[in-house]
């Protein structure tokens, strides 16, 4: 769909538009056109409003409009139409997304363009003999300024018909990159409705202020593979992947069929546990170094909370050293409303890759510390993703050992994404306990607290855990099938290779632009961040960049890294690079 849209942006208009001499213009047409000029032009706003509905014009319609314009122009001596007409005839590339469905208004806009475009003067004369092309560019640029056309996706910049010096001219004009706003009418209406029945309409990180308000959709309708479609029918490349669970793609038939089979033939919600739980636990044991034993839960927050409880139960100590987001439960939630201070006063935070901060904390509280919990890859909100510095994870491991604390790796994001055995296998540092979730079942709700038997056995008696739905088996089936596919199709190797290619190309794209940006070093988790500047314009630049990106149907979050999934194609990645390139050009050229 996206590619189809792209193609409509570059429509070769074969120069067969008939030039109708003035003498052939009938009195009826004359009257109509003159009326149109006198009645409609005065009410055209200086900057036309962007309508909610877009029309993709057919070549036929363009011909009709241009023909009528040419007819009209022959009547207005102010326009040197003898030049303008061949200029239009020479137009071979016309972008045709227009922000209105009303052809009369469109025609009026086009006439305004003609009337206000000075075809005689050219500040940047292109090569000699390129007269018509120069007019064409002027004309296209004028239309673009009025947002009547959108050469978003760089149709003109990529077109071989446009010569390098002309491309430079287009770039200098700085008008080629402002893509039209999306139609989000249904999302907005549904959001208003949602606010009447759900506090805030939608929850937490899915709220519009976490994206760009008014520019991003709020409700999705469906997804397939690496794409998602909102309720207004806009289709996007999905690089947020549901904040991590989608590792293969949306609606994976093999996985869904396995779950449906379980649902239809066995059932999944019982007072007792089905043996498939053991199969999955054994699978994890074979894949993950520390996973001698496993307890399955339903979310990442369940898993991290259980891991800290096991550590407290095992050591008889209270304090926790933490680094990263670990979920919404009382001991670690970022927003403290509704949480008594005593529930988190024993929890201390240190920054990823700052071993010295943890050393200081352990010097003060080491003998009372039950656990150090850390994400093995750093991914703080709105900041760049980080790999561990040499010695960081080893240093954390050594501090836990030195003070007798339990080391927990929170692998909710890194698990089943950066390596089938988790980041602990990738980096060769083994924790005592570890948590998994998200990508483990390609979207089915599952979490796992795994660990060495000596710690996990605390759950036999002293440490209690239970929930009605924890043993539900649909997600066990989905997880086993997902893992089977990950291994069989070497999914994680494929994602890594795609991500490495993407990152290398992204580096080149970012380097081309004036605006100062950063990129995630982790190939599976792409992220473009904006470096802080003294004038504090980076925030506005970030908003503009992500606005341009979503308008080009690339769904990424401005404050959270993205993910590459198995179903993202090479073409998807190439398109995304192009969209990033254009969006950065927009930022480059805008004055802040
Ligand atoms: C590293 C990490 N830990 C824990 C959690 C909590 O997981 P959940 O949202 O499934 O409760 C998240 C969620 O984003 C996470 O990224």
Coordinates of C-alpha atoms and ligand atoms in Angstrom, one line a residue:
X1 CA 0.0 0.0 0.0
X2 CA 2.7 2.4 0.9
X3 CA 4.6 1.6 -2.2
X4 CA 1.5 2.0 -4.2
X5 CA 1.1 5.5 -2.7
X6 CA 4.6 6.3 -3.6
X7 CA 4.0 5.4 -7.1
X8 CA 1.1 7.8 -7.3
X9 CA 3.5 10.5 -6.3
X10 CA 5.5 10.1 -9.5
X11 CA 3.1 10.1 -12.3
X12 CA 4.5 10.6 -15.8
X13 CA 2.1 13.0 -17.5
X14 CA 2.6 12.3 -21.1
X15 CA 2.8 15.7 -22.9
X16 CA -0.3 15.2 -25.0
X17 CA -2.3 18.0 -23.4
X18 CA -4.0 19.7 -26.2
X19 CA -3.3 23.4 -26.5
X20 CA -6.6 25.0 -27.4
X21 CA -6.1 28.3 -29.2
X22 CA -8.0 31.2 -27.7
X23 CA -10.2 31.5 -30.8
X24 CA -11.6 28.0 -30.2
X25 CA -12.7 28.8 -26.6
X26 CA -16.4 29.0 -26.7
X27 CA -18.3 31.8 -25.1
X28 CA -19.7 29.3 -22.6
X29 CA -16.3 28.3 -21.4
X30 CA -15.2 31.9 -21.2
X31 CA -18.1 32.8 -19.0
X32 CA -17.5 29.8 -16.8
X33 CA -13.9 30.5 -16.3
X34 CA -14.2 34.2 -15.8
X35 CA -16.9 33.5 -13.2
X36 CA -14.6 31.0 -11.5
X37 CA -11.8 33.6 -11.4
X38 CA -13.9 36.4 -10.0
X39 CA -15.9 34.3 -7.6
X40 CA -13.5 31.8 -6.3
X41 CA -10.1 33.4 -6.3
X42 CA -10.9 36.2 -3.8
X43 CA -11.9 33.6 -1.2
X44 CA -8.9 31.4 -1.4
X45 CA -6.9 31.7 1.8
X46 CA -3.3 32.8 1.5
X47 CA -2.2 29.4 2.7
X48 CA -4.8 26.9 1.7
X49 CA -6.3 24.9 4.5
X50 CA -5.3 21.3 4.6
X51 CA -8.5 19.3 4.1
X52 CA -9.0 16.1 5.9
X53 CA -9.7 14.1 2.8
X54 CA -7.1 13.7 0.1
X55 CA -7.7 12.9 -3.5
X56 CA -5.3 11.2 -5.7
X57 CA -6.0 12.7 -9.1
X58 CA -6.0 10.6 -12.2
X59 CA -4.0 11.6 -15.1
X60 CA -7.2 12.3 -16.9
X61 CA -8.3 14.8 -14.2
X62 CA -4.9 16.6 -14.3
X63 CA -5.3 16.9 -18.1
X64 CA -8.7 18.5 -17.7
X65 CA -7.5 20.9 -15.0
X66 CA -4.4 21.9 -16.9
X67 CA -6.3 22.3 -20.1
X68 CA -8.8 24.6 -18.5
X69 CA -6.0 26.5 -17.0
X70 CA -4.4 27.0 -20.3
X71 CA -7.6 28.1 -21.9
X72 CA -8.0 30.6 -19.1
X73 CA -4.5 31.8 -19.4
X74 CA -4.9 32.8 -23.0
X75 CA -7.4 35.3 -21.9
X76 CA -5.3 37.0 -19.3
X77 CA -2.6 39.1 -20.8
X78 CA -0.7 39.4 -17.5
X79 CA 0.5 35.8 -17.9
X80 CA 2.9 35.1 -20.7
X81 CA 1.1 32.0 -21.5
X82 CA 3.0 31.4 -24.7
X83 CA 5.7 30.4 -22.4
X84 CA 3.6 28.9 -19.6
X85 CA 1.8 26.5 -21.9
X86 CA 4.8 24.7 -23.2
X87 CA 6.2 24.7 -19.7
X88 CA 3.2 22.8 -18.5
X89 CA 3.3 20.6 -21.6
X90 CA 6.9 19.7 -20.8
X91 CA 6.0 18.6 -17.3
X92 CA 6.8 15.0 -17.1
X93 CA 6.6 14.5 -13.4
X94 CA 3.7 15.7 -11.4
X95 CA 3.0 14.7 -7.9
X96 CA -0.7 14.4 -7.4
X97 CA -1.7 14.2 -3.8
X98 CA -4.0 17.1 -3.3
X99 CA -5.6 18.1 0.0
X100 CA -9.1 18.6 -1.2
X101 CA -11.8 16.6 -2.9
X102 CA -13.4 19.7 -4.3
X103 CA -12.3 20.1 -7.9
X104 CA -13.6 23.6 -8.2
X105 CA -11.4 24.7 -5.2
X106 CA -8.5 22.8 -6.6
X107 CA -8.8 24.5 -10.0
X108 CA -9.0 27.8 -8.2
X109 CA -5.9 27.0 -6.3
X110 CA -4.1 26.0 -9.4
X111 CA -5.1 29.3 -11.1
X112 CA -3.8 31.2 -8.2
X113 CA -0.6 29.5 -8.6
X114 CA -0.5 30.4 -12.2
X115 CA -1.4 33.9 -11.5
X116 CA 1.3 34.3 -8.8
X117 CA 4.0 32.4 -10.5
X118 CA 6.4 34.5 -12.4
X119 CA 7.5 32.4 -15.2
X120 CA 9.8 35.1 -16.6
X121 CA 12.2 35.5 -13.7
X122 CA 14.5 32.8 -12.5
X123 CA 17.0 33.3 -9.7
X124 CA 18.8 30.1 -10.4
X125 CA 18.9 29.6 -14.1
X126 CA 19.5 26.0 -14.9
X127 CA 21.6 24.8 -17.8
X128 CA 21.1 26.5 -21.1
X129 CA 18.5 24.9 -23.3
X130 CA 16.6 23.7 -20.2
X131 CA 14.1 26.4 -20.4
X132 CA 10.9 24.3 -20.2
X133 CA 12.3 22.2 -17.4
X134 CA 13.0 25.3 -15.4
X135 CA 9.4 26.4 -15.8
X136 CA 8.3 23.0 -14.8
X137 CA 10.3 23.2 -11.6
X138 CA 9.0 26.7 -10.9
X139 CA 5.5 25.4 -11.4
X140 CA 5.9 22.3 -9.3
X141 CA 7.6 24.3 -6.5
X142 CA 4.8 26.8 -6.5
X143 CA 2.2 24.1 -6.3
X144 CA 4.1 22.5 -3.5
X145 CA 4.2 25.7 -1.6
X146 CA 0.5 25.8 -1.7
X147 CA 0.5 22.1 -0.6
X148 CA -1.4 21.2 -3.6
X149 CA 1.1 18.6 -4.4
X150 CA 3.5 16.8 -2.3
X151 CA 6.6 15.5 -3.8
X152 CA 7.2 13.7 -0.5
X153 CA 9.2 10.7 -0.9
X154 CA 11.4 12.7 -3.1
X155 CA 9.8 12.0 -6.4
X156 CA 11.5 15.0 -8.0
X157 CA 14.7 14.4 -6.1
X158 CA 14.9 10.8 -7.2
X159 CA 13.6 11.3 -10.7
X160 CA 16.2 10.9 -13.4
X161 CA 14.4 13.5 -15.3
X162 CA 15.5 16.1 -12.8
X163 CA 19.2 17.1 -13.3
X164 CA 21.6 17.5 -10.4
X165 CA 21.6 21.3 -10.4
X166 CA 17.9 21.3 -10.5
X167 CA 17.8 19.0 -7.5
X168 CA 20.1 21.4 -5.7
X169 CA 17.6 24.2 -6.6
X170 CA 14.7 22.2 -5.2
X171 CA 16.7 21.5 -2.0
X172 CA 17.6 25.2 -1.6
X173 CA 13.9 26.1 -2.0
X174 CA 13.3 23.9 1.0
X175 CA 9.8 23.0 0.1
X176 CA 10.0 19.5 -1.0
X177 CA 9.8 17.8 2.3
X178 CA 6.6 19.0 4.1
X179 CA 4.5 15.9 3.6
X180 CA 0.7 16.4 4.0
X181 CA -0.9 15.8 7.3
X182 CA -2.6 12.4 7.7
X183 CA -6.4 12.0 7.9
X184 CA -6.9 11.0 11.5
X185 CA -10.6 11.9 11.8
X186 CA -11.8 8.6 13.2
X187 CA -8.9 8.2 15.6
X188 CA -9.6 11.7 17.0
X189 CA -13.3 11.0 17.4
X190 CA -12.7 7.7 19.0
X191 CA -10.3 9.3 21.4
X192 CA -12.9 11.8 22.5
X193 CA -15.3 8.9 23.0
X194 CA -12.6 6.9 24.8
X195 CA -12.0 9.7 27.3
X196 CA -15.6 9.5 28.5
X197 CA -15.3 5.8 29.4
X198 CA -11.5 5.2 30.1
X199 CA -9.4 7.7 32.2
X200 CA -7.2 9.5 29.7
X201 CA -8.9 7.6 26.8
X202 CA -6.0 5.1 26.5
X203 CA -3.4 4.1 29.0
X204 CA 0.2 5.1 29.9
X205 CA 2.7 5.0 27.1
X206 CA 0.0 4.8 24.5
X207 CA -1.3 8.3 25.2
X208 CA -0.9 10.8 22.4
X209 CA 1.5 13.0 24.3
X210 CA 4.1 10.2 24.0
X211 CA 4.0 10.7 20.2
X212 CA 3.3 14.0 18.4
X213 CA -0.2 15.1 19.4
X214 CA -2.5 15.6 16.5
X215 CA -0.1 13.9 14.0
X216 CA -0.1 10.2 15.1
X217 CA -3.0 7.9 15.0
X218 CA -4.5 6.8 18.4
X219 CA -6.3 3.6 17.5
X220 CA -5.2 0.8 15.2
X221 CA -7.5 -1.4 13.3
X222 CA -5.3 -4.3 12.2
X223 CA -1.8 -5.4 11.5
X224 CA -0.1 -7.9 9.2
X225 CA 3.6 -8.8 9.1
X226 CA 5.6 -5.6 9.6
X227 CA 2.6 -3.3 8.9
X228 CA -0.3 -1.8 10.8
X229 CA -3.4 0.0 9.7
X230 CA -5.1 2.7 11.8
X231 CA -8.9 3.1 12.0
X232 CA -8.8 5.8 9.3
X233 CA -7.2 3.4 6.9
X234 CA -3.6 4.7 7.0
X235 CA -1.1 1.9 6.7
X236 CA 2.2 2.3 8.4
X237 CA 5.5 0.4 8.6
X238 CA 5.4 -0.7 12.2
X239 CA 8.7 -0.2 13.9
X240 CA 7.4 -0.1 17.5
X241 CA 6.2 -3.7 17.3
X242 CA 3.8 -3.3 20.1
X243 CA 6.7 -2.0 22.3
X244 CA 8.6 -5.2 21.7
X245 CA 6.5 -8.4 21.6
X246 CA 6.2 -8.5 17.8
X247 CA 9.4 -10.3 16.9
X248 CA 8.3 -12.2 13.7
X249 CA 5.3 -10.2 12.5
X250 CA 1.7 -9.4 13.2
X251 CA -0.8 -12.3 12.7
X252 CA 1.7 -15.1 12.2
X253 CA -0.4 -17.9 11.0
X254 CA 1.7 -20.8 12.3
X255 CA 1.6 -19.3 15.8
X256 CA -2.0 -18.3 15.7
X257 CA -3.0 -21.7 14.3
X258 CA -1.2 -23.5 17.2
X259 CA -3.1 -21.3 19.7
X260 CA -6.4 -21.9 17.9
X261 CA -5.7 -25.6 17.9
X262 CA -5.2 -25.6 21.6
X263 CA -8.3 -23.4 22.1
X264 CA -10.5 -25.7 20.0
X265 CA -9.2 -29.1 20.9
X266 CA -7.9 -28.9 24.5
X267 CA -8.8 -25.6 26.2
X268 CA -6.4 -23.4 28.0
X269 CA -7.9 -22.2 31.3
X270 CA -8.2 -24.8 34.1
X271 CA -8.0 -25.2 37.8
X272 CA -5.0 -27.4 37.3
X273 CA -1.9 -27.0 35.0
X274 CA -1.4 -28.6 31.6
X275 CA 1.9 -30.4 31.0
X276 CA 2.8 -28.0 28.2
X277 CA 4.1 -25.7 30.9
X278 CA 6.9 -28.2 31.6
X279 CA 7.8 -28.4 27.9
X280 CA 8.3 -24.7 27.8
X281 CA 10.3 -24.6 31.0
X282 CA 12.6 -27.2 29.6
X283 CA 13.0 -25.3 26.4
X284 CA 14.1 -22.2 28.3
X285 CA 16.5 -24.3 30.4
X286 CA 18.1 -25.5 27.2
X287 CA 18.5 -22.0 25.8
X288 CA 19.2 -19.7 28.7
X289 CA 22.3 -20.1 30.9
X290 CA 20.8 -19.2 34.2
X291 CA 17.3 -20.8 33.6
X292 CA 17.7 -23.9 35.7
X293 CA 14.1 -23.4 36.8
X294 CA 11.2 -21.2 35.6
X295 CA 8.0 -19.7 36.9
X296 CA 5.6 -18.4 34.2
X297 CA 3.6 -15.2 34.7
X298 CA 1.7 -13.0 32.3
X299 CA 3.6 -9.7 32.1
X300 CA 7.1 -8.3 32.4
X301 CA 6.1 -6.4 35.6
X302 CA 5.0 -9.7 37.1
X303 CA 8.3 -11.3 36.3
X304 CA 10.6 -8.5 37.6
X305 CA 8.5 -8.2 40.8
X306 CA 8.7 -11.9 41.4
X307 CA 12.5 -11.8 40.8
X308 CA 12.9 -9.1 43.5
X309 CA 10.7 -11.0 45.9
X310 CA 12.7 -14.2 45.4
X311 CA 15.9 -12.2 46.0
X312 CA 14.5 -10.7 49.2
X313 CA 13.2 -14.1 50.3
X314 CA 16.6 -15.7 49.6
X315 CA 18.8 -13.1 51.3
X316 CA 16.5 -11.9 54.0
X317 CA 17.5 -8.3 53.0
X318 CA 15.3 -5.5 51.8
X319 CA 17.3 -3.1 49.6
X320 CA 17.3 -3.3 45.8
X321 CA 19.7 -1.5 43.4
X322 CA 18.0 -0.9 40.1
X323 CA 18.9 0.4 36.6
X324 CA 16.3 0.8 33.9
X325 CA 12.5 0.5 33.5
X326 CA 11.2 -2.6 35.2
X327 CA 7.4 -2.1 35.0
X328 CA 4.6 -0.5 36.8
X329 CA 4.6 -2.2 40.2
X330 CA 4.9 -0.3 43.5
X331 CA 8.6 -0.9 44.1
X332 CA 9.7 0.5 40.7
X333 CA 7.0 2.6 39.1
X334 CA 8.3 6.0 37.9
X335 CA 5.2 8.0 38.7
X336 CA 4.8 7.8 42.5
X337 CA 1.1 8.8 42.8
X338 CA -0.8 6.3 44.9
X339 CA 2.3 4.5 46.1
X340 CA 3.3 4.7 49.8
X341 CA 6.9 5.8 50.1
X342 CA 7.7 2.9 52.3
X343 CA 7.1 0.6 49.4
X344 CA 10.0 2.1 47.4
X345 CA 12.2 3.6 50.0
X346 CA 14.5 0.6 49.9
X347 CA 15.0 0.9 46.2
X348 CA 18.0 2.9 44.8
X349 CA 18.7 3.8 41.2
X350 CA 22.0 4.0 39.3
X351 CA 22.7 4.8 35.7
X352 CA 23.5 2.3 33.1
X353 CA 27.2 2.0 32.3
X354 CA 28.1 4.0 35.5
X355 CA 29.6 1.3 37.6
X356 CA 31.1 3.8 40.0
X357 CA 27.5 4.8 41.0
X358 CA 26.7 1.2 41.9
X359 CA 30.0 0.9 43.7
X360 CA 29.2 3.9 45.9
X361 CA 25.7 2.6 46.6
X362 CA 27.0 -0.8 47.5
X363 CA 29.7 0.7 49.8
X364 CA 26.9 2.3 51.7
X365 CA 24.2 -0.4 51.6
X366 CA 25.8 -3.5 50.3
X367 CA 25.3 -5.6 53.4
X368 CA 21.5 -4.9 53.3
X369 CA 21.2 -5.3 49.5
X370 CA 19.0 -8.2 48.4
X371 CA 19.4 -7.7 44.6
X372 CA 20.9 -5.7 41.9
X373 CA 18.5 -5.6 38.9
X374 CA 19.8 -4.3 35.6
X375 CA 18.8 -4.4 32.0
X376 CA 21.9 -5.9 30.2
X377 CA 21.4 -3.4 27.3
X378 CA 20.8 0.2 28.3
X379 CA 17.6 1.7 27.0
X380 CA 16.6 4.7 29.1
X381 CA 13.5 6.6 28.0
X382 CA 14.1 9.3 25.4
X383 CA 17.8 8.6 25.5
X384 CA 20.0 6.6 23.2
X385 CA 20.2 2.8 23.5
X386 CA 23.6 1.6 24.9
X387 CA 25.7 -1.5 24.8
X388 CA 27.5 -2.3 28.0
X389 CA 30.9 -0.7 28.2
X390 CA 33.7 -3.3 28.5
X391 CA 33.7 -4.5 32.1
X392 CA 30.3 -3.0 33.1
X393 CA 28.3 -6.2 33.4
X394 CA 31.3 -8.1 34.7
X395 CA 31.7 -5.3 37.3
X396 CA 28.0 -5.5 38.3
X397 CA 28.4 -9.3 38.7
X398 CA 31.5 -8.9 40.8
X399 CA 29.8 -6.3 43.1
X400 CA 26.8 -8.7 43.6
X401 CA 29.2 -11.5 44.5
X402 CA 31.3 -9.3 46.8
X403 CA 28.3 -8.2 48.9
X404 CA 26.2 -11.4 48.7
X405 CA 23.4 -9.8 46.6
X406 CA 21.4 -11.6 44.0
X407 CA 22.1 -10.5 40.4
X408 CA 19.0 -10.1 38.2
X409 CA 19.1 -9.4 34.5
X410 CA 15.9 -7.8 33.2
X411 CA 15.8 -9.2 29.7
X412 CA 12.2 -8.2 29.0
X413 CA 13.4 -6.3 25.9
X414 CA 16.6 -8.0 25.0
X415 CA 15.3 -11.6 25.5
X416 CA 14.5 -13.5 22.3
X417 CA 15.6 -10.5 20.3
X418 CA 19.4 -9.9 20.6
X419 CA 20.2 -13.6 21.1
X420 CA 18.1 -16.8 21.5
X421 CA 19.9 -17.3 24.8
X422 CA 19.3 -13.7 25.9
X423 CA 21.8 -10.8 26.3
X424 CA 23.5 -12.9 29.0
X425 CA 24.6 -15.4 26.4
X426 CA 25.7 -12.5 24.0
X427 CA 27.8 -10.9 26.7
X428 CA 28.9 -14.0 28.5
X429 CA 27.8 -12.8 32.0
X430 CA 25.4 -15.1 33.8
X431 CA 23.0 -13.6 36.4
X432 CA 21.4 -15.5 39.2
X433 CA 17.9 -14.7 38.1
X434 CA 16.5 -13.3 34.9
X435 CA 13.2 -12.1 33.5
X436 CA 11.8 -12.6 30.0
X437 CA 8.5 -11.6 28.3
X438 CA 7.7 -9.5 25.2
X439 CA 9.2 -11.2 22.2
X440 CA 9.0 -14.6 23.7
X441 CA 5.5 -15.4 22.3
X442 CA 5.2 -12.9 19.4
X443 CA 2.5 -10.9 21.1
X444 CA 0.8 -13.4 23.4
X445 CA 0.9 -12.3 27.0
X446 CA 3.6 -14.1 28.8
X447 CA 6.4 -13.4 31.3
X448 CA 9.0 -15.7 32.8
X449 CA 11.1 -15.4 35.9
X450 CA 14.0 -17.9 35.4
X451 CA 17.0 -18.6 37.5
X452 CA 19.4 -20.9 39.3
X453 CA 17.7 -23.6 41.3
X454 CA 19.1 -22.5 44.7
X455 CA 17.3 -19.1 44.4
X456 CA 14.2 -20.3 42.5
X457 CA 13.5 -23.1 45.1
X458 CA 12.6 -20.3 47.6
X459 CA 9.3 -20.2 45.6
X460 CA 8.6 -23.8 46.9
X461 CA 7.6 -22.5 50.4
X462 CA 8.7 -19.1 51.7
X463 CA 8.0 -17.0 48.6
X464 CA 4.4 -17.0 47.4
X465 CA 3.2 -16.5 43.9
X466 CA -0.2 -17.3 42.3
X467 CA -2.7 -15.9 39.9
X468 CA -5.8 -17.3 38.3
X469 CA -4.4 -16.8 34.8
X470 CA -0.7 -17.6 35.2
X471 CA -1.1 -21.3 34.1
X472 CA -3.3 -20.4 31.0
X473 CA -1.7 -22.4 28.2
X474 CA -2.4 -20.4 25.0
X475 CA 0.7 -18.3 25.6
X476 CA 2.8 -21.5 26.3
X477 CA 1.7 -22.9 23.0
X478 CA 2.4 -19.5 21.3
X479 CA 5.8 -19.3 23.0
X480 CA 6.9 -22.8 22.0
X481 CA 5.8 -22.2 18.4
X482 CA 7.5 -18.8 18.3
X483 CA 10.8 -20.2 19.7
X484 CA 10.5 -23.1 17.2
X485 CA 10.3 -20.6 14.4
X486 CA 13.0 -18.4 15.8
X487 CA 15.4 -21.4 15.7
X488 CA 14.1 -23.0 12.5
X489 CA 14.2 -19.8 10.4
X490 CA 17.2 -18.3 12.1
X491 CA 15.0 -15.3 12.7
X492 CA 17.3 -13.5 15.1
X493 CA 20.2 -13.8 12.7
X494 CA 18.1 -12.4 9.9
X495 CA 16.9 -9.5 12.1
X496 CA 20.4 -8.7 13.2
X497 CA 21.7 -8.7 9.6
X498 CA 18.9 -6.4 8.5
X499 CA 19.5 -4.1 11.5
X500 CA 23.2 -4.0 10.8
X501 CA 22.6 -3.0 7.2
X502 CA 20.0 -0.5 8.2
X503 CA 22.2 1.0 10.9
X504 CA 25.2 1.4 8.4
X505 CA 22.9 3.1 5.9
X506 CA 21.3 5.2 8.6
X507 CA 24.7 6.4 9.7
X508 CA 25.3 7.7 6.1
X509 CA 21.9 9.4 6.0
X510 CA 22.4 11.1 9.4
X511 CA 25.9 12.3 8.4
X512 CA 24.5 14.1 5.4
X513 CA 22.4 16.5 7.4
X514 CA 23.1 19.6 9.4
X515 CA 20.9 18.7 12.4
X516 CA 22.8 16.9 15.1
X517 CA 21.4 13.4 15.8
X518 CA 22.4 10.2 17.4
X519 CA 21.6 6.6 16.4
X520 CA 21.2 3.4 18.4
X521 CA 24.2 1.1 18.2
X522 CA 22.0 -2.0 18.7
X523 CA 20.9 -3.2 15.2
X524 CA 17.7 -4.8 16.5
X525 CA 16.6 -1.6 18.2
X526 CA 16.9 1.4 15.8
X527 CA 16.4 4.9 17.2
X528 CA 17.1 8.4 16.0
X529 CA 17.7 10.9 18.8
X530 CA 18.3 14.6 18.7
X531 CA 21.3 15.9 20.5
X532 CA 20.7 18.6 23.1
X533 CA 21.8 22.0 21.9
X534 CA 22.3 25.2 23.8
X535 CA 19.4 27.0 22.2
X536 CA 17.2 24.1 23.2
X537 CA 15.8 23.7 19.7
X538 CA 16.4 19.9 19.7
X539 CA 12.9 19.3 21.1
X540 CA 11.2 21.2 18.3
X541 CA 13.4 19.5 15.8
X542 CA 12.5 16.1 17.3
X543 CA 8.8 17.0 17.0
X544 CA 9.2 18.1 13.4
X545 CA 11.2 15.1 12.5
X546 CA 8.8 12.6 13.9
X547 CA 5.9 14.5 12.4
X548 CA 7.4 14.2 9.0
X549 CA 8.1 10.6 9.5
X550 CA 4.6 9.6 10.6
X551 CA 3.2 11.6 7.7
X552 CA 5.3 9.3 5.5
X553 CA 3.7 6.4 7.3
X554 CA 6.7 5.3 9.3
X555 CA 5.6 4.4 12.8
X556 CA 8.3 5.1 15.3
X557 CA 8.0 6.6 18.8
X558 CA 9.9 9.9 19.4
X559 CA 11.0 8.9 22.9
X560 CA 11.4 5.2 22.7
X561 CA 13.7 3.1 20.4
X562 CA 12.0 1.0 17.8
X563 CA 12.4 -2.6 16.8
X564 CA 13.0 -4.5 13.5
X565 CA 10.9 -7.6 13.1
X566 CA 11.4 -10.5 10.8
X567 CA 8.7 -9.5 8.3
X568 CA 10.2 -6.1 7.6
X569 CA 11.4 -6.4 4.1
X570 CA 14.5 -4.9 2.5
X571 CA 12.2 -2.5 0.6
X572 CA 10.6 -1.5 3.9
X573 CA 14.0 -0.6 5.3
X574 CA 15.0 1.3 2.2
X575 CA 11.8 3.2 2.2
X576 CA 12.3 4.1 5.9
X577 CA 15.8 5.4 5.2
X578 CA 14.4 7.6 2.5
X579 CA 11.6 8.9 4.7
X580 CA 14.2 9.6 7.4
X581 CA 16.4 11.4 4.9
X582 CA 13.5 13.6 3.7
X583 CA 12.3 14.3 7.3
X584 CA 15.8 15.4 8.3
X585 CA 15.9 17.6 5.2
X586 CA 12.7 19.3 6.4
X587 CA 14.4 19.9 9.8
X588 CA 17.6 21.1 8.2
X589 CA 15.8 23.7 6.1
X590 CA 13.4 25.0 8.7
X591 CA 14.4 28.0 10.8
X592 CA 14.3 27.5 14.5
Ligands
LIG1 C1 13.0 -3.8 30.6 C2 11.6 -3.9 30.9 N1 11.2 -4.5 32.1 C3 10.0 -4.7 32.5 C4 8.9 -4.2 31.7 C5 7.5 -4.4 32.1 O1 6.9 -5.3 31.3 P1 5.3 -5.2 31.1 O2 5.0 -4.0 30.4 O3 5.0 -6.4 30.2 O4 4.7 -5.3 32.4 C6 9.2 -3.5 30.5 C7 8.2 -3.0 29.7 O5 8.4 -2.2 28.7 C8 10.6 -3.4 30.1 O6 10.9 -2.7 29.0

